[in-house]
Amino acid sequence: MGPHPAVAAIRLAVRRVLHDVLTEHSQRVARSVSHATSAYPAYSASPSSSASSATKTASHTAAGEQPLVLVACSGGADSMALASALAFEARKLSVRAGGITVDHGLQDGSDLRAAEVAARLTAMQLDPVEAISVRVGRDGGPEAAARDARYAALDDAAERYGAAAVLLGHTRDDQAETVLLGLARGSGIRSLSGMAAISGAAGRYRRPFLQLDRQTARKACMVQSLPVWDDPHNADPAYTRSRLRHEGLPALEKALGKGVVEALARTAQLSRDDADALDTWAADADAAVRDDAGQLQCAKLYALPPAVRRRVLRRAVIEAGAPAGSLFARHVEEVDRLITSWRGQGAINLPGRVEARRQGGRLVIRQG
């Protein structure tokens, strides 16, 4: 008799991601061996030659080093289900599996809970396992600040351990909430595309559960007798996402019927496909709208479709020094008016002390 359907579903999702990681690792190994060989003269024919030795060394090192995959685990149902699936699947594949839990220090006893989660990950035979304490700032509000601190800690751990990937337990329900939050902010299509299955530097972060609902993860924990911790912040109405989860989405399902979460997740994927295509178009258009000195030409910008033009402008503002996380749609719209509604208006002040002004038919964007 096979595993419970919920357990089978989470294991399959993780198995697919691990196969992707292994494929990418094999490709890197092949490039490494090829580089080591090509670094020596092709005429070295002796078995003991430098070229032969280098190739053997590269092949041996690559073969002996299995890629390390870390799971980010809070102790909640989603991440505990993910950790258990990673522990199970890694033993069947040529993958090392470890776990990281982050203590945000926002609740009494959070250090003890982090230690408990680390102990559970170790009991799953994950190695390495680490509990990392972080200091949460205030920029962007409590939720954003905690997220920034968490990802900084995960990035640091991935670098220290040389991890090929870090798995995150975001589910289809989380994706639906993210889409609604973007919609409420009046954000563009990129925000509506929600969370990517692969993101971060060199595709570090992987989200195997984006096609699975939260209930599947919780059921998998229950049938495997995995202890889980429900973060009280997730039920605290002081937090926007909590209100959306416990009030907003249920109200939508009551008004529109079941299937809202699935529809929102599908919207995220369709939006992401469109946003990717528009980003590619904008990247190609960027060079075409600049003069020989690299300045943006207003007439050529005006001729672009609005969605493409705004992407070119956003990219230029970020390159000038504006923090991407602080640059909102309203900022880009103000810069866009220098192109589409020029009435002699002055410079536009943007985040990061960046300034945009129209001058002699050119759009000049620079840090003040």
Short mmCIF file of C-alpha atoms in Angstrom, two decimals:
data_model
loop_
_atom_site.label_atom_id
_atom_site.label_comp_id
_atom_site.label_asym_id
_atom_site.label_seq_id
_atom_site.Cartn_x
_atom_site.Cartn_y
_atom_site.Cartn_z
CA MET A 1 0.00 0.00 0.00
CA GLY A 2 1.38 3.38 -1.03
CA PRO A 3 1.60 6.55 1.01
CA HIS A 4 -1.40 8.73 1.78
CA PRO A 5 -2.39 10.87 -1.27
CA ALA A 6 -1.34 14.07 0.51
CA VAL A 7 2.08 12.62 1.31
CA ALA A 8 2.44 11.32 -2.25
CA ALA A 9 1.57 14.76 -3.62
CA ILE A 10 4.17 16.66 -1.59
CA ARG A 11 6.86 14.08 -2.32
CA LEU A 12 6.18 14.23 -6.05
CA ALA A 13 6.39 18.03 -6.02
CA VAL A 14 9.75 17.91 -4.22
CA ARG A 15 11.05 15.08 -6.42
CA ARG A 16 10.47 17.18 -9.53
CA VAL A 17 12.43 20.08 -8.10
CA LEU A 18 15.31 17.84 -7.01
CA HIS A 19 15.51 16.35 -10.50
CA ASP A 20 15.81 19.90 -11.87
CA VAL A 21 18.57 20.68 -9.36
CA LEU A 22 20.45 17.50 -10.30
CA THR A 23 20.18 18.28 -14.01
CA GLU A 24 21.56 21.79 -13.45
CA HIS A 25 24.33 20.37 -11.26
CA SER A 26 25.32 17.87 -13.96
CA GLN A 27 25.48 20.66 -16.52
CA ARG A 28 27.74 22.72 -14.26
CA VAL A 29 29.97 19.70 -13.71
CA ALA A 30 30.25 19.13 -17.46
CA ARG A 31 31.21 22.77 -18.01
CA SER A 32 33.74 22.56 -15.17
CA VAL A 33 35.41 19.46 -16.62
CA SER A 34 35.42 21.01 -20.09
CA HIS A 35 37.03 24.17 -18.76
CA ALA A 36 39.67 22.22 -16.82
CA THR A 37 40.59 20.24 -19.94
CA SER A 38 40.71 23.23 -22.28
CA ALA A 39 42.99 25.11 -19.89
CA TYR A 40 45.87 22.79 -20.88
CA PRO A 41 47.54 22.17 -24.26
CA ALA A 42 45.66 19.69 -26.40
CA TYR A 43 48.89 17.96 -27.41
CA SER A 44 49.59 16.61 -23.90
CA ALA A 45 49.17 12.90 -24.59
CA SER A 46 50.79 11.27 -21.58
CA PRO A 47 48.40 9.69 -19.04
CA SER A 48 50.33 11.55 -16.37
CA SER A 49 50.16 14.87 -18.20
CA SER A 50 48.69 18.02 -16.66
CA ALA A 51 45.63 17.87 -18.90
CA SER A 52 44.83 14.29 -17.94
CA SER A 53 45.43 15.03 -14.28
CA ALA A 54 43.23 18.14 -14.37
CA THR A 55 40.39 16.27 -16.07
CA LYS A 56 40.56 13.42 -13.56
CA THR A 57 40.65 15.85 -10.64
CA ALA A 58 37.65 17.83 -11.92
CA SER A 59 35.67 14.66 -12.64
CA HIS A 60 36.48 13.13 -9.26
CA THR A 61 35.59 16.33 -7.37
CA ALA A 62 32.33 16.77 -9.27
CA ALA A 63 31.34 13.14 -8.83
CA GLY A 64 32.11 13.21 -5.12
CA GLU A 65 30.21 16.40 -4.42
CA GLN A 66 26.49 15.89 -4.33
CA PRO A 67 24.52 19.15 -4.55
CA LEU A 68 23.21 20.45 -1.24
CA VAL A 69 19.56 21.51 -1.01
CA LEU A 70 18.37 23.41 2.05
CA VAL A 71 14.80 23.75 3.27
CA ALA A 72 13.67 26.93 5.01
CA CYS A 73 11.51 25.71 7.87
CA SER A 74 9.49 27.80 10.33
CA GLY A 75 7.93 24.80 12.03
CA GLY A 76 4.54 25.47 10.44
CA ALA A 77 2.61 22.82 8.52
CA ASP A 78 3.73 23.95 5.05
CA SER A 79 7.45 23.98 5.79
CA MET A 80 7.38 20.85 7.98
CA ALA A 81 5.67 18.95 5.16
CA LEU A 82 8.32 20.29 2.80
CA ALA A 83 11.15 19.25 5.11
CA SER A 84 9.78 15.73 5.48
CA ALA A 85 9.40 15.34 1.71
CA LEU A 86 12.93 16.63 1.12
CA ALA A 87 14.36 14.23 3.72
CA PHE A 88 12.55 11.30 2.09
CA GLU A 89 13.37 12.11 -1.53
CA ALA A 90 17.00 13.14 -0.96
CA ARG A 91 17.80 9.68 0.39
CA LYS A 92 16.66 8.21 -2.94
CA LEU A 93 18.63 10.66 -5.07
CA SER A 94 22.20 11.92 -5.18
CA VAL A 95 21.31 14.98 -3.12
CA ARG A 96 22.43 16.19 0.30
CA ALA A 97 19.63 17.78 2.32
CA GLY A 98 19.85 20.33 5.11
CA GLY A 99 17.56 22.73 6.94
CA ILE A 100 17.55 26.32 8.13
CA THR A 101 15.13 27.90 10.60
CA VAL A 102 15.13 31.64 11.25
CA ASP A 103 14.37 33.15 14.64
CA HIS A 104 12.99 36.65 14.07
CA GLY A 105 12.99 37.40 17.78
CA LEU A 106 9.51 38.93 17.60
CA GLN A 107 7.85 36.72 20.23
CA ASP A 108 8.72 35.51 23.70
CA GLY A 109 10.37 32.12 23.55
CA SER A 110 11.08 32.34 19.82
CA ASP A 111 14.66 31.12 20.41
CA LEU A 112 13.36 27.98 22.12
CA ARG A 113 10.93 27.30 19.27
CA ALA A 114 13.72 27.74 16.74
CA ALA A 115 15.82 25.23 18.68
CA GLU A 116 12.89 22.78 18.68
CA VAL A 117 12.47 23.12 14.91
CA ALA A 118 16.21 22.57 14.41
CA ALA A 119 16.01 19.42 16.56
CA ARG A 120 13.11 18.10 14.46
CA LEU A 121 15.04 18.73 11.26
CA THR A 122 18.04 16.91 12.70
CA ALA A 123 15.78 13.99 13.67
CA MET A 124 14.77 13.80 9.98
CA GLN A 125 18.50 13.22 9.30
CA LEU A 126 18.93 16.54 7.56
CA ASP A 127 22.49 17.85 7.67
CA PRO A 128 23.56 20.61 8.00
CA VAL A 129 20.88 22.12 10.24
CA GLU A 130 21.09 25.62 11.68
CA ALA A 131 18.87 27.99 13.68
CA ILE A 132 19.71 31.59 12.76
CA SER A 133 18.73 34.60 14.87
CA VAL A 134 18.10 37.86 13.02
CA ARG A 135 17.35 41.45 13.94
CA VAL A 136 14.20 42.73 12.24
CA GLY A 137 14.24 46.37 11.20
CA ARG A 138 11.33 48.72 10.53
CA ASP A 139 11.63 49.62 6.85
CA GLY A 140 8.47 48.89 4.87
CA GLY A 141 6.41 47.79 7.87
CA PRO A 142 6.71 44.72 10.14
CA GLU A 143 5.83 42.10 7.53
CA ALA A 144 8.23 43.43 4.90
CA ALA A 145 11.01 43.98 7.45
CA ALA A 146 10.71 40.42 8.77
CA ARG A 147 10.73 39.07 5.21
CA ASP A 148 13.84 41.08 4.33
CA ALA A 149 15.67 39.85 7.44
CA ARG A 150 14.65 36.25 6.74
CA TYR A 151 15.82 36.26 3.13
CA ALA A 152 19.10 37.92 4.09
CA ALA A 153 19.72 35.10 6.57
CA LEU A 154 18.81 32.43 4.02
CA ASP A 155 21.05 34.02 1.40
CA ASP A 156 23.93 34.07 3.86
CA ALA A 157 23.37 30.42 4.84
CA ALA A 158 23.17 29.32 1.20
CA GLU A 159 26.47 31.07 0.47
CA ARG A 160 28.23 29.64 3.54
CA TYR A 161 27.13 26.08 2.85
CA GLY A 162 27.41 26.29 -0.93
CA ALA A 163 23.78 25.23 -1.38
CA ALA A 164 22.51 24.61 -4.89
CA ALA A 165 18.96 25.55 -3.88
CA VAL A 166 16.78 26.62 -0.96
CA LEU A 167 13.23 25.23 -0.85
CA LEU A 168 10.38 27.42 0.38
CA GLY A 169 6.98 26.13 1.51
CA HIS A 170 4.69 28.67 -0.20
CA THR A 171 1.45 27.06 -1.32
CA ARG A 172 -1.26 27.88 -3.83
CA ASP A 173 -3.14 29.67 -1.04
CA ASP A 174 -0.12 31.91 -0.41
CA GLN A 175 0.00 32.65 -4.13
CA ALA A 176 -3.68 33.69 -4.17
CA GLU A 177 -3.08 36.01 -1.21
CA THR A 178 -0.08 37.58 -2.93
CA VAL A 179 -2.10 38.27 -6.08
CA LEU A 180 -4.87 39.94 -4.08
CA LEU A 181 -2.39 42.07 -2.15
CA GLY A 182 -0.88 43.24 -5.43
CA LEU A 183 -4.33 43.99 -6.79
CA ALA A 184 -5.22 46.02 -3.69
CA ARG A 185 -2.07 48.12 -4.10
CA GLY A 186 -3.02 48.95 -7.67
CA SER A 187 0.21 47.36 -8.87
CA GLY A 188 1.02 46.32 -12.41
CA ILE A 189 0.98 42.92 -14.03
CA ARG A 190 4.34 41.91 -12.55
CA SER A 191 2.92 42.22 -9.04
CA LEU A 192 -0.19 40.27 -10.07
CA SER A 193 2.05 37.46 -11.26
CA GLY A 194 2.70 36.59 -7.61
CA MET A 195 5.61 34.42 -6.56
CA ALA A 196 7.79 32.65 -9.09
CA ALA A 197 8.45 28.92 -8.82
CA ILE A 198 12.15 29.80 -9.23
CA SER A 199 13.60 33.09 -8.02
CA GLY A 200 16.63 34.68 -6.40
CA ALA A 201 20.25 34.85 -7.47
CA ALA A 202 21.03 32.06 -9.96
CA GLY A 203 17.58 30.55 -9.30
CA ARG A 204 18.44 29.82 -5.67
CA TYR A 205 14.89 29.75 -4.30
CA ARG A 206 12.48 26.99 -5.35
CA ARG A 207 8.81 26.76 -4.41
CA PRO A 208 7.64 23.16 -5.01
CA PHE A 209 4.16 23.65 -3.47
CA LEU A 210 2.75 26.49 -5.59
CA GLN A 211 0.38 24.03 -7.25
CA LEU A 212 -0.69 22.45 -3.93
CA ASP A 213 -3.15 23.88 -1.43
CA ARG A 214 -2.38 24.55 2.21
CA GLN A 215 -4.72 21.79 3.35
CA THR A 216 -2.69 19.15 1.50
CA ALA A 217 0.45 20.14 3.39
CA ARG A 218 -1.37 20.12 6.72
CA LYS A 219 -2.90 16.72 5.96
CA ALA A 220 0.53 15.33 5.08
CA CYS A 221 1.84 16.44 8.47
CA MET A 222 -1.11 14.92 10.28
CA VAL A 223 -0.86 11.46 8.68
CA GLN A 224 2.90 11.40 9.31
CA SER A 225 2.44 12.55 12.93
CA LEU A 226 4.67 15.56 12.32
CA PRO A 227 4.33 18.17 15.07
CA VAL A 228 3.63 21.64 13.70
CA TRP A 229 3.63 25.12 15.22
CA ASP A 230 0.98 27.62 14.21
CA ASP A 231 2.51 31.10 14.35
CA PRO A 232 0.05 33.38 16.21
CA HIS A 233 1.07 36.21 13.87
CA ASN A 234 -0.68 34.30 11.08
CA ALA A 235 -3.99 34.79 12.91
CA ASP A 236 -3.32 38.33 14.15
CA PRO A 237 -5.66 40.83 12.44
CA ALA A 238 -3.00 43.51 12.89
CA TYR A 239 -1.27 42.01 9.84
CA THR A 240 -2.71 42.63 6.38
CA ARG A 241 -2.05 39.13 5.07
CA SER A 242 -3.69 37.62 8.15
CA ARG A 243 -6.86 39.66 7.60
CA LEU A 244 -6.90 38.64 3.96
CA ARG A 245 -6.44 34.97 4.84
CA HIS A 246 -9.11 34.77 7.53
CA GLU A 247 -11.59 37.38 6.32
CA GLY A 248 -10.97 38.46 2.74
CA LEU A 249 -10.61 35.15 0.93
CA PRO A 250 -13.46 33.42 2.80
CA ALA A 251 -15.71 36.38 1.92
CA LEU A 252 -14.73 36.09 -1.74
CA GLU A 253 -15.44 32.37 -1.76
CA LYS A 254 -18.81 32.98 -0.11
CA ALA A 255 -19.71 35.60 -2.74
CA LEU A 256 -18.20 33.95 -5.82
CA GLY A 257 -18.20 30.27 -4.91
CA LYS A 258 -15.40 27.76 -4.48
CA GLY A 259 -12.43 27.89 -6.79
CA VAL A 260 -11.33 31.46 -6.10
CA VAL A 261 -7.90 30.37 -4.85
CA GLU A 262 -7.30 28.19 -7.91
CA ALA A 263 -8.45 30.99 -10.22
CA LEU A 264 -6.14 33.51 -8.58
CA ALA A 265 -3.18 31.13 -8.81
CA ARG A 266 -3.96 30.59 -12.49
CA THR A 267 -4.13 34.36 -12.97
CA ALA A 268 -0.68 34.63 -11.41
CA GLN A 269 0.80 32.21 -13.93
CA LEU A 270 -0.87 33.89 -16.92
CA SER A 271 0.25 37.30 -15.66
CA ARG A 272 3.80 36.05 -15.20
CA ASP A 273 3.92 34.78 -18.78
CA ASP A 274 2.71 38.16 -20.07
CA ALA A 275 5.08 40.11 -17.81
CA ASP A 276 8.06 38.00 -18.93
CA ALA A 277 7.23 38.68 -22.57
CA LEU A 278 6.88 42.42 -21.98
CA ASP A 279 10.15 42.52 -20.01
CA THR A 280 11.94 40.86 -22.92
CA TRP A 281 10.40 43.36 -25.35
CA ALA A 282 11.46 46.27 -23.11
CA ALA A 283 15.03 44.95 -22.82
CA ASP A 284 15.28 44.81 -26.62
CA ALA A 285 13.71 48.28 -26.98
CA ASP A 286 16.05 49.90 -24.48
CA ALA A 287 19.01 50.12 -26.87
CA ALA A 288 16.84 51.33 -29.74
CA VAL A 289 15.57 54.41 -27.85
CA ARG A 290 19.03 55.69 -26.86
CA ASP A 291 21.29 58.02 -28.81
CA ASP A 292 25.00 57.50 -29.42
CA ALA A 293 25.79 58.89 -25.97
CA GLY A 294 23.40 56.45 -24.30
CA GLN A 295 20.78 59.10 -23.47
CA LEU A 296 17.08 58.20 -23.68
CA GLN A 297 15.36 59.95 -26.58
CA CYS A 298 11.89 61.23 -25.70
CA ALA A 299 10.45 60.95 -29.23
CA LYS A 300 11.45 57.31 -29.54
CA LEU A 301 10.16 56.55 -26.05
CA TYR A 302 6.83 58.16 -26.94
CA ALA A 303 6.48 55.78 -29.91
CA LEU A 304 6.66 52.69 -27.68
CA PRO A 305 3.53 51.00 -26.32
CA PRO A 306 2.89 52.31 -22.77
CA ALA A 307 3.54 48.95 -21.08
CA VAL A 308 6.92 48.64 -22.80
CA ARG A 309 7.86 52.30 -22.28
CA ARG A 310 7.19 52.18 -18.55
CA ARG A 311 9.36 49.11 -18.22
CA VAL A 312 12.21 50.88 -20.00
CA LEU A 313 11.77 53.85 -17.67
CA ARG A 314 11.62 51.72 -14.52
CA ARG A 315 14.76 49.89 -15.54
CA ALA A 316 16.59 53.17 -16.24
CA VAL A 317 15.59 54.62 -12.86
CA ILE A 318 16.80 51.51 -11.01
CA GLU A 319 20.08 51.55 -12.94
CA ALA A 320 20.52 55.18 -11.84
CA GLY A 321 20.40 54.10 -8.19
CA ALA A 322 16.75 53.91 -7.09
CA PRO A 323 16.04 50.88 -4.84
CA ALA A 324 13.69 48.54 -6.71
CA GLY A 325 11.67 47.81 -3.58
CA SER A 326 10.96 51.51 -3.03
CA LEU A 327 10.06 52.32 -6.64
CA PHE A 328 6.29 52.15 -7.08
CA ALA A 329 3.99 52.47 -10.08
CA ARG A 330 3.16 56.08 -9.20
CA HIS A 331 6.84 57.00 -9.45
CA VAL A 332 7.14 55.51 -12.91
CA GLU A 333 3.89 57.19 -13.98
CA GLU A 334 5.30 60.59 -13.00
CA VAL A 335 8.42 59.97 -15.08
CA ASP A 336 6.22 58.75 -17.93
CA ARG A 337 4.41 62.09 -17.95
CA LEU A 338 7.70 63.75 -18.89
CA ILE A 339 7.32 61.81 -22.14
CA THR A 340 3.59 61.80 -22.76
CA SER A 341 2.35 65.01 -21.11
CA TRP A 342 5.29 67.39 -21.41
CA ARG A 343 4.30 70.92 -20.34
CA GLY A 344 7.67 72.23 -19.25
CA GLN A 345 7.38 70.67 -15.77
CA GLY A 346 10.44 70.40 -13.56
CA ALA A 347 12.44 67.45 -12.37
CA ILE A 348 10.82 64.41 -10.73
CA ASN A 349 12.35 63.35 -7.40
CA LEU A 350 12.52 59.58 -7.00
CA PRO A 351 13.64 57.13 -4.27
CA GLY A 352 17.37 56.80 -3.73
CA ARG A 353 17.94 60.52 -4.42
CA VAL A 354 17.43 59.87 -8.12
CA GLU A 355 16.16 62.69 -10.30
CA ALA A 356 14.51 62.52 -13.73
CA ARG A 357 14.15 65.58 -15.98
CA ARG A 358 13.48 66.28 -19.62
CA GLN A 359 16.23 68.27 -21.28
CA GLY A 360 16.76 69.01 -24.98
CA GLY A 361 14.54 66.17 -26.15
CA ARG A 362 16.35 63.72 -23.90
CA LEU A 363 15.26 62.12 -20.63
CA VAL A 364 18.08 62.60 -18.14
CA ILE A 365 17.97 60.27 -15.11
CA ARG A 366 20.73 60.57 -12.52
CA GLN A 367 21.44 60.45 -8.83
CA GLY A 368 21.51 63.90 -7.22
#
